[in-house]
C-alpha atoms as a PDB file:
ATOM      1  CA  MET A   1     -23.157 -46.939 -69.810  1.00  0.00           C
ATOM      2  CA  LEU A   2     -23.767 -45.649 -65.494  1.00  0.00           C
ATOM      3  CA  ASN A   3     -25.507 -42.329 -65.367  1.00  0.00           C
ATOM      4  CA  ARG A   4     -26.910 -42.392 -61.792  1.00  0.00           C
ATOM      5  CA  LEU A   5     -24.838 -44.734 -58.358  1.00  0.00           C
ATOM      6  CA  GLN A   6     -27.866 -46.383 -57.123  1.00  0.00           C
ATOM      7  CA  GLU A   7     -26.994 -48.473 -53.556  1.00  0.00           C
ATOM      8  CA  SER A   8     -26.055 -51.716 -55.499  1.00  0.00           C
ATOM      9  CA  ASP A   9     -23.515 -50.435 -57.404  1.00  0.00           C
ATOM     10  CA  ILE A  10     -21.979 -48.545 -54.101  1.00  0.00           C
ATOM     11  CA  LYS A  11     -21.364 -51.832 -52.825  1.00  0.00           C
ATOM     12  CA  LEU A  12     -20.325 -53.252 -56.362  1.00  0.00           C
ATOM     13  CA  LEU A  13     -17.395 -50.364 -56.374  1.00  0.00           C
ATOM     14  CA  ARG A  14     -16.751 -50.727 -53.147  1.00  0.00           C
ATOM     15  CA  VAL A  15     -15.616 -55.137 -53.782  1.00  0.00           C
ATOM     16  CA  PHE A  16     -13.930 -53.545 -56.741  1.00  0.00           C
ATOM     17  CA  TYR A  17     -11.712 -50.917 -54.649  1.00  0.00           C
ATOM     18  CA  ALA A  18     -10.679 -53.946 -52.406  1.00  0.00           C
ATOM     19  CA  VAL A  19      -9.564 -56.454 -54.908  1.00  0.00           C
ATOM     20  CA  ALA A  20      -7.552 -52.821 -56.908  1.00  0.00           C
ATOM     21  CA  SER A  21      -6.102 -51.958 -53.304  1.00  0.00           C
ATOM     22  CA  CYS A  22      -5.289 -55.791 -52.275  1.00  0.00           C
ATOM     23  CA  ASN A  23      -3.718 -56.956 -55.834  1.00  0.00           C
ATOM     24  CA  GLY A  24      -6.296 -59.571 -56.249  1.00  0.00           C
ATOM     25  CA  PHE A  25      -9.132 -61.788 -55.462  1.00  0.00           C
ATOM     26  CA  THR A  26      -7.658 -64.034 -53.293  1.00  0.00           C
ATOM     27  CA  ALA A  27      -5.672 -61.488 -51.395  1.00  0.00           C
ATOM     28  CA  ALA A  28      -9.114 -60.205 -50.766  1.00  0.00           C
ATOM     29  CA  GLU A  29     -11.144 -62.681 -49.508  1.00  0.00           C
ATOM     30  CA  PRO A  30     -11.073 -61.629 -46.059  1.00  0.00           C
ATOM     31  CA  VAL A  31     -11.179 -57.906 -46.449  1.00  0.00           C
ATOM     32  CA  LEU A  32     -14.127 -58.420 -48.009  1.00  0.00           C
ATOM     33  CA  ARG A  33     -15.174 -62.031 -46.047  1.00  0.00           C
ATOM     34  CA  MET A  34     -16.809 -62.892 -49.263  1.00  0.00           C
ATOM     35  CA  GLN A  35     -15.219 -65.843 -51.443  1.00  0.00           C
ATOM     36  CA  ARG A  36     -13.537 -65.567 -54.918  1.00  0.00           C
ATOM     37  CA  PRO A  37     -16.327 -66.729 -57.167  1.00  0.00           C
ATOM     38  CA  ASN A  38     -18.803 -64.758 -55.546  1.00  0.00           C
ATOM     39  CA  ILE A  39     -16.562 -61.071 -55.743  1.00  0.00           C
ATOM     40  CA  SER A  40     -15.788 -62.574 -59.311  1.00  0.00           C
ATOM     41  CA  ALA A  41     -19.344 -61.943 -60.382  1.00  0.00           C
ATOM     42  CA  ALA A  42     -19.285 -58.969 -58.724  1.00  0.00           C
ATOM     43  CA  ILE A  43     -16.601 -57.572 -61.091  1.00  0.00           C
ATOM     44  CA  LYS A  44     -17.711 -58.736 -63.921  1.00  0.00           C
ATOM     45  CA  LYS A  45     -21.215 -56.705 -63.369  1.00  0.00           C
ATOM     46  CA  LEU A  46     -19.938 -53.935 -61.994  1.00  0.00           C
ATOM     47  CA  GLU A  47     -17.561 -54.118 -65.820  1.00  0.00           C
ATOM     48  CA  GLU A  48     -21.549 -54.728 -67.532  1.00  0.00           C
ATOM     49  CA  ARG A  49     -22.513 -51.301 -65.578  1.00  0.00           C
ATOM     50  CA  LEU A  50     -20.070 -49.030 -66.455  1.00  0.00           C
ATOM     51  CA  ASP A  51     -19.198 -50.745 -69.729  1.00  0.00           C
ATOM     52  CA  LEU A  52     -15.721 -51.108 -68.651  1.00  0.00           C
ATOM     53  CA  VAL A  53     -13.278 -53.871 -68.502  1.00  0.00           C
ATOM     54  CA  LEU A  54     -11.717 -53.047 -64.598  1.00  0.00           C
ATOM     55  CA  CYS A  55      -9.393 -55.992 -64.830  1.00  0.00           C
ATOM     56  CA  HIS A  56      -7.406 -58.953 -66.371  1.00  0.00           C
ATOM     57  CA  ARG A  57      -7.666 -61.803 -64.300  1.00  0.00           C
ATOM     58  CA  GLY A  58      -5.692 -65.498 -65.374  1.00  0.00           C
ATOM     59  CA  ARG A  59      -2.801 -67.006 -65.015  1.00  0.00           C
ATOM     60  CA  GLY A  60      -0.829 -63.755 -65.378  1.00  0.00           C
ATOM     61  CA  GLY A  61      -2.765 -62.776 -62.582  1.00  0.00           C
ATOM     62  CA  PHE A  62      -4.362 -59.392 -61.965  1.00  0.00           C
ATOM     63  CA  GLN A  63      -3.782 -56.912 -63.700  1.00  0.00           C
ATOM     64  CA  MET A  64      -5.954 -53.554 -63.460  1.00  0.00           C
ATOM     65  CA  THR A  65      -6.496 -52.102 -66.961  1.00  0.00           C
ATOM     66  CA  LYS A  66      -5.576 -48.068 -67.660  1.00  0.00           C
ATOM     67  CA  GLU A  67      -9.530 -47.423 -67.228  1.00  0.00           C
ATOM     68  CA  GLY A  68     -10.000 -49.520 -63.983  1.00  0.00           C
ATOM     69  CA  GLU A  69      -7.281 -47.032 -63.000  1.00  0.00           C
ATOM     70  CA  VAL A  70      -9.148 -44.523 -63.693  1.00  0.00           C
ATOM     71  CA  VAL A  71     -11.658 -46.255 -62.121  1.00  0.00           C
ATOM     72  CA  PHE A  72      -9.933 -46.950 -59.052  1.00  0.00           C
ATOM     73  CA  GLN A  73      -8.310 -43.574 -58.707  1.00  0.00           C
ATOM     74  CA  GLU A  74     -12.115 -42.032 -58.733  1.00  0.00           C
ATOM     75  CA  THR A  75     -13.564 -45.050 -56.889  1.00  0.00           C
ATOM     76  CA  LYS A  76     -11.075 -43.995 -53.585  1.00  0.00           C
ATOM     77  CA  ARG A  77     -11.818 -40.227 -54.268  1.00  0.00           C
ATOM     78  CA  ILE A  78     -15.598 -41.285 -53.270  1.00  0.00           C
ATOM     79  CA  PHE A  79     -14.836 -43.362 -50.748  1.00  0.00           C
ATOM     80  CA  ASN A  80     -12.126 -40.851 -48.666  1.00  0.00           C
ATOM     81  CA  ALA A  81     -15.462 -38.387 -48.890  1.00  0.00           C
ATOM     82  CA  PHE A  82     -18.049 -40.451 -47.503  1.00  0.00           C
ATOM     83  CA  ASP A  83     -15.642 -41.385 -44.341  1.00  0.00           C
ATOM     84  CA  ASN A  84     -14.630 -37.951 -43.904  1.00  0.00           C
ATOM     85  CA  PHE A  85     -18.246 -36.805 -44.585  1.00  0.00           C
ATOM     86  CA  VAL A  86     -19.814 -39.958 -41.185  1.00  0.00           C
ATOM     87  CA  PHE A  87     -16.704 -38.860 -39.304  1.00  0.00           C
ATOM     88  CA  ASN A  88     -17.347 -35.155 -39.338  1.00  0.00           C
ATOM     89  CA  LEU A  89     -21.360 -36.118 -39.019  1.00  0.00           C
ATOM     90  CA  LYS A  90     -20.672 -38.200 -35.458  1.00  0.00           C
ATOM     91  CA  SER A  91     -18.399 -35.607 -33.933  1.00  0.00           C
ATOM     92  CA  LEU A  92     -21.954 -32.998 -34.305  1.00  0.00           C
ATOM     93  CA  HIS A  93     -22.842 -35.275 -31.618  1.00  0.00           C
ATOM     94  CA  ASP A  94     -19.821 -35.641 -30.193  1.00  0.00           C
ATOM     95  CA  ASP A  95     -18.807 -39.198 -31.576  1.00  0.00           C
ATOM     96  CA  TYR A  96     -14.919 -39.094 -32.478  1.00  0.00           C
ATOM     97  CA  SER A  97     -15.253 -42.554 -33.532  1.00  0.00           C
ATOM     98  CA  GLY A  98     -14.735 -43.131 -37.536  1.00  0.00           C
ATOM     99  CA  HIS A  99     -12.055 -42.911 -40.288  1.00  0.00           C
ATOM    100  CA  ILE A 100      -9.475 -40.099 -40.183  1.00  0.00           C
ATOM    101  CA  THR A 101      -7.329 -39.845 -43.833  1.00  0.00           C
ATOM    102  CA  ILE A 102      -3.769 -38.498 -43.255  1.00  0.00           C
ATOM    103  CA  VAL A 103      -2.561 -37.235 -46.631  1.00  0.00           C
ATOM    104  CA  MET A 104       1.278 -36.548 -46.600  1.00  0.00           C
ATOM    105  CA  MET A 105       4.025 -35.769 -49.756  1.00  0.00           C
ATOM    106  CA  ALA A 106       5.284 -37.503 -51.465  1.00  0.00           C
ATOM    107  CA  GLY A 107       9.300 -37.667 -50.808  1.00  0.00           C
ATOM    108  CA  LEU A 108       9.145 -36.712 -47.251  1.00  0.00           C
ATOM    109  CA  ALA A 109      12.222 -37.813 -45.323  1.00  0.00           C
ATOM    110  CA  THR A 110      11.899 -41.310 -43.596  1.00  0.00           C
ATOM    111  CA  SER A 111      12.303 -39.519 -40.055  1.00  0.00           C
ATOM    112  CA  MET A 112       9.283 -37.495 -41.289  1.00  0.00           C
ATOM    113  CA  GLN A 113       7.252 -40.534 -42.130  1.00  0.00           C
ATOM    114  CA  LEU A 114       8.289 -42.532 -39.158  1.00  0.00           C
ATOM    115  CA  ALA A 115       6.673 -39.389 -36.974  1.00  0.00           C
ATOM    116  CA  VAL A 116       4.064 -39.692 -38.768  1.00  0.00           C
ATOM    117  CA  SER A 117       3.157 -43.287 -37.456  1.00  0.00           C
ATOM    118  CA  LYS A 118       3.999 -42.072 -34.104  1.00  0.00           C
ATOM    119  CA  ALA A 119       1.266 -39.479 -34.380  1.00  0.00           C
ATOM    120  CA  VAL A 120      -1.267 -41.674 -35.482  1.00  0.00           C
ATOM    121  CA  LYS A 121      -0.229 -44.859 -33.269  1.00  0.00           C
ATOM    122  CA  SER A 122      -0.573 -42.095 -30.445  1.00  0.00           C
ATOM    123  CA  THR A 123      -3.738 -40.255 -31.467  1.00  0.00           C
ATOM    124  CA  MET A 124      -5.428 -43.903 -31.807  1.00  0.00           C
ATOM    125  CA  LYS A 125      -4.438 -45.573 -28.484  1.00  0.00           C
ATOM    126  CA  LYS A 126      -6.594 -41.293 -27.005  1.00  0.00           C
ATOM    127  CA  PHE A 127      -9.468 -42.012 -28.879  1.00  0.00           C
ATOM    128  CA  ASP A 128     -10.329 -46.276 -28.603  1.00  0.00           C
ATOM    129  CA  ASP A 129     -12.404 -45.964 -32.315  1.00  0.00           C
ATOM    130  CA  ILE A 130     -10.678 -44.204 -34.743  1.00  0.00           C
ATOM    131  CA  HIS A 131      -9.089 -45.567 -37.595  1.00  0.00           C
ATOM    132  CA  VAL A 132      -6.440 -43.669 -39.848  1.00  0.00           C
ATOM    133  CA  ASN A 133      -6.084 -43.732 -43.856  1.00  0.00           C
ATOM    134  CA  ILE A 134      -2.561 -42.640 -44.470  1.00  0.00           C
ATOM    135  CA  GLN A 135      -1.796 -41.602 -48.060  1.00  0.00           C
ATOM    136  CA  THR A 136       0.793 -39.787 -50.665  1.00  0.00           C
ATOM    137  CA  ARG A 137       0.242 -37.063 -53.425  1.00  0.00           C
ATOM    138  CA  LEU A 138       2.116 -35.785 -55.763  1.00  0.00           C
ATOM    139  CA  TYR A 139       3.820 -31.695 -54.351  1.00  0.00           C
ATOM    140  CA  ASN A 140       1.341 -30.139 -57.130  1.00  0.00           C
ATOM    141  CA  GLU A 141      -2.091 -31.824 -55.652  1.00  0.00           C
ATOM    142  CA  VAL A 142      -1.785 -30.977 -51.932  1.00  0.00           C
ATOM    143  CA  GLU A 143      -3.933 -27.558 -51.814  1.00  0.00           C
ATOM    144  CA  HIS A 144      -6.126 -29.659 -54.026  1.00  0.00           C
ATOM    145  CA  VAL A 145      -6.913 -32.359 -51.419  1.00  0.00           C
ATOM    146  CA  ALA A 146      -6.488 -30.168 -48.424  1.00  0.00           C
ATOM    147  CA  LEU A 147      -9.753 -28.296 -49.990  1.00  0.00           C
ATOM    148  CA  SER A 148     -11.752 -31.010 -51.853  1.00  0.00           C
ATOM    149  CA  GLY A 149     -13.002 -33.050 -48.141  1.00  0.00           C
ATOM    150  CA  GLU A 150     -10.645 -36.174 -49.545  1.00  0.00           C
ATOM    151  CA  CYS A 151      -8.883 -35.389 -46.383  1.00  0.00           C
ATOM    152  CA  HIS A 152      -9.072 -34.089 -42.824  1.00  0.00           C
ATOM    153  CA  LEU A 153      -4.820 -33.336 -43.020  1.00  0.00           C
ATOM    154  CA  VAL A 154      -2.350 -33.092 -45.687  1.00  0.00           C
ATOM    155  CA  LEU A 155       1.109 -32.948 -44.455  1.00  0.00           C
ATOM    156  CA  SER A 156       3.556 -31.167 -47.255  1.00  0.00           C
ATOM    157  CA  THR A 157       6.294 -28.115 -47.416  1.00  0.00           C
ATOM    158  CA  TYR A 158       3.618 -25.102 -49.594  1.00  0.00           C
ATOM    159  CA  ASP A 159       6.294 -22.277 -50.670  1.00  0.00           C
ATOM    160  CA  MET A 160       3.123 -20.628 -52.782  1.00  0.00           C
ATOM    161  CA  VAL A 161       0.931 -17.622 -51.829  1.00  0.00           C
ATOM    162  CA  LYS A 162      -0.781 -19.167 -49.202  1.00  0.00           C
ATOM    163  CA  PRO A 163      -4.880 -18.957 -49.875  1.00  0.00           C
ATOM    164  CA  GLU A 164      -6.892 -18.344 -47.256  1.00  0.00           C
ATOM    165  CA  SER A 165      -9.518 -21.014 -48.078  1.00  0.00           C
ATOM    166  CA  VAL A 166      -6.844 -24.123 -46.321  1.00  0.00           C
ATOM    167  CA  MET A 167      -4.853 -23.825 -43.034  1.00  0.00           C
ATOM    168  CA  PHE A 168      -1.950 -23.603 -42.266  1.00  0.00           C
ATOM    169  CA  HIS A 169      -0.407 -24.851 -38.878  1.00  0.00           C
ATOM    170  CA  PRO A 170       3.614 -24.880 -38.767  1.00  0.00           C
ATOM    171  CA  VAL A 171       5.397 -27.631 -37.605  1.00  0.00           C
ATOM    172  CA  GLY A 172       8.307 -25.968 -37.177  1.00  0.00           C
ATOM    173  CA  VAL A 173      10.546 -27.665 -39.455  1.00  0.00           C
ATOM    174  CA  SER A 174      12.017 -26.203 -42.077  1.00  0.00           C
ATOM    175  CA  CYS A 175      12.985 -28.525 -45.775  1.00  0.00           C
ATOM    176  CA  VAL A 176      16.530 -27.301 -46.913  1.00  0.00           C
ATOM    177  CA  GLY A 177      18.248 -27.845 -50.080  1.00  0.00           C
ATOM    178  CA  ARG A 178      20.370 -26.920 -52.640  1.00  0.00           C
ATOM    179  CA  LEU A 179      21.412 -27.470 -56.364  1.00  0.00           C
ATOM    180  CA  TYR A 180      22.460 -30.957 -57.168  1.00  0.00           C
ATOM    181  CA  CYS A 181      23.720 -32.862 -60.054  1.00  0.00           C
ATOM    182  CA  ALA A 182      24.753 -36.716 -60.935  1.00  0.00           C
ATOM    183  CA  PRO A 183      28.254 -37.124 -60.691  1.00  0.00           C
ATOM    184  CA  THR A 184      28.568 -37.602 -64.311  1.00  0.00           C
ATOM    185  CA  HIS A 185      27.684 -34.691 -65.102  1.00  0.00           C
ATOM    186  CA  PRO A 186      30.323 -31.605 -65.610  1.00  0.00           C
ATOM    187  CA  LEU A 187      29.517 -29.177 -63.384  1.00  0.00           C
ATOM    188  CA  ALA A 188      30.047 -32.367 -60.262  1.00  0.00           C
ATOM    189  CA  LYS A 189      33.996 -31.239 -61.051  1.00  0.00           C
ATOM    190  CA  PHE A 190      33.016 -28.137 -59.051  1.00  0.00           C
ATOM    191  CA  ARG A 191      31.653 -29.659 -56.317  1.00  0.00           C
ATOM    192  CA  GLU A 192      34.560 -28.388 -53.821  1.00  0.00           C
ATOM    193  CA  ALA A 193      35.097 -25.208 -55.694  1.00  0.00           C
ATOM    194  CA  ASP A 194      33.519 -22.133 -53.513  1.00  0.00           C
ATOM    195  CA  SER A 195      31.392 -21.383 -56.326  1.00  0.00           C
ATOM    196  CA  LEU A 196      31.672 -21.693 -60.101  1.00  0.00           C
ATOM    197  CA  PRO A 197      33.986 -20.353 -62.603  1.00  0.00           C
ATOM    198  CA  ASP A 198      33.338 -17.007 -64.066  1.00  0.00           C
ATOM    199  CA  ASN A 199      33.685 -18.538 -67.564  1.00  0.00           C
ATOM    200  CA  VAL A 200      30.682 -21.421 -66.540  1.00  0.00           C
ATOM    201  CA  ASN A 201      27.659 -20.460 -66.960  1.00  0.00           C
ATOM    202  CA  ILE A 202      24.430 -22.313 -64.947  1.00  0.00           C
ATOM    203  CA  GLU A 203      21.584 -20.905 -67.559  1.00  0.00           C
ATOM    204  CA  ASP A 204      24.127 -23.105 -70.398  1.00  0.00           C
ATOM    205  CA  TYR A 205      22.749 -26.915 -68.503  1.00  0.00           C
ATOM    206  CA  PRO A 206      19.780 -28.050 -68.440  1.00  0.00           C
ATOM    207  CA  ALA A 207      17.890 -28.252 -65.444  1.00  0.00           C
ATOM    208  CA  ILE A 208      14.032 -30.062 -64.553  1.00  0.00           C
ATOM    209  CA  GLY A 209      11.616 -28.491 -62.494  1.00  0.00           C
ATOM    210  CA  ILE A 210       9.279 -29.241 -59.741  1.00  0.00           C
ATOM    211  CA  SER A 211       5.504 -29.008 -60.874  1.00  0.00           C
ATOM    212  CA  GLY A 212       3.656 -26.501 -58.529  1.00  0.00           C
ATOM    213  CA  LEU A 213       7.529 -25.522 -56.637  1.00  0.00           C
ATOM    214  CA  SER A 214       7.292 -21.541 -56.857  1.00  0.00           C
ATOM    215  CA  SER A 215       9.981 -20.147 -60.096  1.00  0.00           C
ATOM    216  CA  SER A 216      11.501 -18.317 -57.235  1.00  0.00           C
ATOM    217  CA  ASN A 217      13.104 -20.841 -56.501  1.00  0.00           C
ATOM    218  CA  TYR A 218      15.039 -21.055 -59.679  1.00  0.00           C
ATOM    219  CA  ILE A 219      16.481 -17.234 -59.407  1.00  0.00           C
ATOM    220  CA  PHE A 220      19.278 -17.180 -57.534  1.00  0.00           C
ATOM    221  CA  ASN A 221      21.467 -13.739 -57.131  1.00  0.00           C
ATOM    222  CA  ASP A 222      21.694 -12.762 -61.024  1.00  0.00           C
ATOM    223  CA  LYS A 223      21.452 -17.025 -61.867  1.00  0.00           C
ATOM    224  CA  ARG A 224      18.656 -18.344 -63.845  1.00  0.00           C
ATOM    225  CA  LEU A 225      18.067 -22.027 -63.625  1.00  0.00           C
ATOM    226  CA  SER A 226      17.550 -23.309 -67.539  1.00  0.00           C
ATOM    227  CA  ILE A 227      14.257 -25.439 -66.494  1.00  0.00           C
ATOM    228  CA  GLN A 228      13.765 -27.890 -69.578  1.00  0.00           C
ATOM    229  CA  THR A 229      10.777 -30.334 -68.149  1.00  0.00           C
ATOM    230  CA  PHE A 230       9.472 -31.091 -65.066  1.00  0.00           C
ATOM    231  CA  SER A 231       8.642 -33.952 -63.030  1.00  0.00           C
ATOM    232  CA  ASP A 232       6.384 -33.681 -60.497  1.00  0.00           C
ATOM    233  CA  SER A 233       8.114 -34.977 -57.169  1.00  0.00           C
ATOM    234  CA  PHE A 234      11.589 -34.796 -55.830  1.00  0.00           C
ATOM    235  CA  ASP A 235      12.133 -38.555 -56.189  1.00  0.00           C
ATOM    236  CA  ALA A 236      11.417 -38.070 -60.197  1.00  0.00           C
ATOM    237  CA  CYS A 237      13.628 -35.248 -60.037  1.00  0.00           C
ATOM    238  CA  MET A 238      16.377 -37.085 -58.540  1.00  0.00           C
ATOM    239  CA  ALA A 239      16.010 -39.759 -61.534  1.00  0.00           C
ATOM    240  CA  ALA A 240      16.045 -37.492 -63.850  1.00  0.00           C
ATOM    241  CA  VAL A 241      19.344 -35.792 -62.317  1.00  0.00           C
ATOM    242  CA  MET A 242      21.067 -39.380 -61.887  1.00  0.00           C
ATOM    243  CA  THR A 243      20.723 -39.740 -65.635  1.00  0.00           C
ATOM    244  CA  GLY A 244      23.208 -37.043 -65.894  1.00  0.00           C
ATOM    245  CA  GLU A 245      21.626 -34.296 -68.288  1.00  0.00           C
ATOM    246  CA  TYR A 246      19.883 -32.512 -65.861  1.00  0.00           C
ATOM    247  CA  VAL A 247      20.931 -30.148 -62.998  1.00  0.00           C
ATOM    248  CA  GLY A 248      17.633 -30.055 -60.170  1.00  0.00           C
ATOM    249  CA  LEU A 249      16.730 -29.156 -56.608  1.00  0.00           C
ATOM    250  CA  LEU A 250      16.404 -31.416 -54.264  1.00  0.00           C
ATOM    251  CA  PRO A 251      15.707 -31.343 -50.735  1.00  0.00           C
ATOM    252  CA  ASP A 252      19.048 -32.735 -48.266  1.00  0.00           C
ATOM    253  CA  TYR A 253      17.248 -35.628 -46.672  1.00  0.00           C
ATOM    254  CA  ILE A 254      16.902 -36.823 -50.223  1.00  0.00           C
ATOM    255  CA  ALA A 255      20.921 -36.638 -50.318  1.00  0.00           C
ATOM    256  CA  LYS A 256      21.280 -38.000 -47.012  1.00  0.00           C
ATOM    257  CA  GLU A 257      19.566 -40.770 -47.602  1.00  0.00           C
ATOM    258  CA  GLN A 258      20.075 -42.045 -50.954  1.00  0.00           C
ATOM    259  CA  GLY A 259      23.479 -40.369 -51.113  1.00  0.00           C
ATOM    260  CA  ALA A 260      25.403 -43.810 -50.924  1.00  0.00           C
ATOM    261  CA  ALA A 261      23.290 -45.651 -53.430  1.00  0.00           C
ATOM    262  CA  THR A 262      23.513 -42.227 -55.584  1.00  0.00           C
ATOM    263  CA  GLY A 263      26.902 -40.246 -55.152  1.00  0.00           C
ATOM    264  CA  LEU A 264      24.434 -37.294 -55.675  1.00  0.00           C
ATOM    265  CA  VAL A 265      26.773 -33.737 -56.164  1.00  0.00           C
ATOM    266  CA  PRO A 266      25.797 -30.349 -53.915  1.00  0.00           C
ATOM    267  CA  ILE A 267      27.225 -27.970 -56.866  1.00  0.00           C
ATOM    268  CA  ALA A 268      29.887 -25.467 -55.812  1.00  0.00           C
ATOM    269  CA  LYS A 269      29.699 -27.255 -52.079  1.00  0.00           C
ATOM    270  CA  GLY A 270      25.818 -26.909 -52.352  1.00  0.00           C
ATOM    271  CA  SER A 271      25.895 -22.784 -52.393  1.00  0.00           C
ATOM    272  CA  LEU A 272      23.844 -22.645 -56.041  1.00  0.00           C
ATOM    273  CA  PHE A 273      20.521 -22.133 -55.654  1.00  0.00           C
ATOM    274  CA  PRO A 274      19.958 -23.112 -51.527  1.00  0.00           C
ATOM    275  CA  PHE A 275      16.093 -23.023 -50.506  1.00  0.00           C
ATOM    276  CA  SER A 276      14.352 -23.379 -47.419  1.00  0.00           C
ATOM    277  CA  HIS A 277      10.886 -24.531 -46.790  1.00  0.00           C
ATOM    278  CA  ASP A 278       8.645 -24.874 -44.506  1.00  0.00           C
ATOM    279  CA  LEU A 279       6.565 -27.937 -43.304  1.00  0.00           C
ATOM    280  CA  PHE A 280       2.818 -27.785 -42.617  1.00  0.00           C
ATOM    281  CA  VAL A 281       0.000 -29.574 -41.739  1.00  0.00           C
ATOM    282  CA  MET A 282      -2.844 -28.142 -43.530  1.00  0.00           C
ATOM    283  CA  ASN A 283      -6.243 -28.133 -43.895  1.00  0.00           C
ATOM    284  CA  GLY A 284      -9.186 -27.111 -46.078  1.00  0.00           C
ATOM    285  CA  LYS A 285     -11.443 -24.359 -43.847  1.00  0.00           C
ATOM    286  CA  ASN A 286     -14.624 -26.719 -44.587  1.00  0.00           C
ATOM    287  CA  THR A 287     -13.228 -29.566 -42.709  1.00  0.00           C
ATOM    288  CA  ARG A 288     -14.142 -29.795 -38.548  1.00  0.00           C
ATOM    289  CA  LEU A 289     -11.294 -29.507 -36.632  1.00  0.00           C
ATOM    290  CA  ASN A 290     -12.871 -31.771 -33.462  1.00  0.00           C
ATOM    291  CA  PRO A 291     -10.622 -33.310 -30.712  1.00  0.00           C
ATOM    292  CA  VAL A 292      -9.315 -35.684 -32.586  1.00  0.00           C
ATOM    293  CA  LEU A 293      -7.875 -33.519 -35.170  1.00  0.00           C
ATOM    294  CA  ARG A 294      -6.946 -31.155 -33.109  1.00  0.00           C
ATOM    295  CA  TYR A 295      -4.951 -33.580 -30.915  1.00  0.00           C
ATOM    296  CA  CYS A 296      -3.621 -35.465 -34.189  1.00  0.00           C
ATOM    297  CA  ILE A 297      -2.044 -31.811 -35.246  1.00  0.00           C
ATOM    298  CA  LYS A 298      -0.501 -31.623 -32.123  1.00  0.00           C
ATOM    299  CA  GLU A 299       1.355 -35.001 -31.768  1.00  0.00           C
ATOM    300  CA  ILE A 300       2.362 -34.610 -35.918  1.00  0.00           C
ATOM    301  CA  GLU A 301       3.626 -31.409 -34.949  1.00  0.00           C
ATOM    302  CA  TYR A 302       5.698 -32.803 -31.917  1.00  0.00           C
ATOM    303  CA  PHE A 303       6.767 -36.438 -33.527  1.00  0.00           C
ATOM    304  CA  VAL A 304       7.906 -34.907 -36.528  1.00  0.00           C
ATOM    305  CA  SER A 305      10.093 -31.516 -34.649  1.00  0.00           C
ATOM    306  CA  GLU A 306      11.283 -34.637 -32.863  1.00  0.00           C
ATOM    307  CA  SER A 307      12.760 -35.719 -36.105  1.00  0.00           C
ATOM    308  CA  GLN A 308      14.218 -33.902 -36.801  1.00  0.00           C
ATOM    309  CA  LYS A 309      16.714 -32.768 -33.390  1.00  0.00           C
END
């Protein structure tokens, strides 16, 4: 069992990371510039070092084990942090080359995701030797990744008390939403009503919450949602709402983008439990905001703002 990382272990982990990212040995060959037998030997040696089976390979194709998934996620954290360290070290010498990592909150509007793509393209065009790694994280993870050094910048809404250890750059865009249900839900018949009838109590209907979202979102005037379970993203919340068993808070852009397929219903013309969450570019205060990152922040702010006009 591995007790301490050696340089040879790092090389083996990079092979595994490439194989897992490419979802197979053959697909990883051009990335690693290694032949399949050598890749297979490296994975086997790593498994021996870790005393774990990381993946299955055979007629059924490549498949990671549960242990392999954990190792993959931890390896991703290690290499992200290492790339960030190298990038920050170079910037001390006014060398603005290397890899930067941008994390987007899972479930952002497609228009916002495309805006990030434009901002990244603009940044890479201005700084010739910059490569950008774009990842997603769940809502309740964005503060952690901003602080942990796993990434440089995070694009996310943020509805909690802002910690002093994180810098928030407002984008000038808000994600608005309200209470939705499935077309088969009993409350769907009130879609055109200005409000729920006096004899209908919203607390009688199970609701699903979002992990990490402020509890104040679940209170509206003298009404309170009856949260019975939680999801980890707005996408997962929508899936639960579409069972017809729950009501839930969703951004309007999800209903707009998925409306034709799902038939999501804003209860009482969308007048119940409205919310507006500001969108921010975030970074931990230990992140060195060199010219590359400052330029990238401005480009994200510009293109995301333009995408909502």
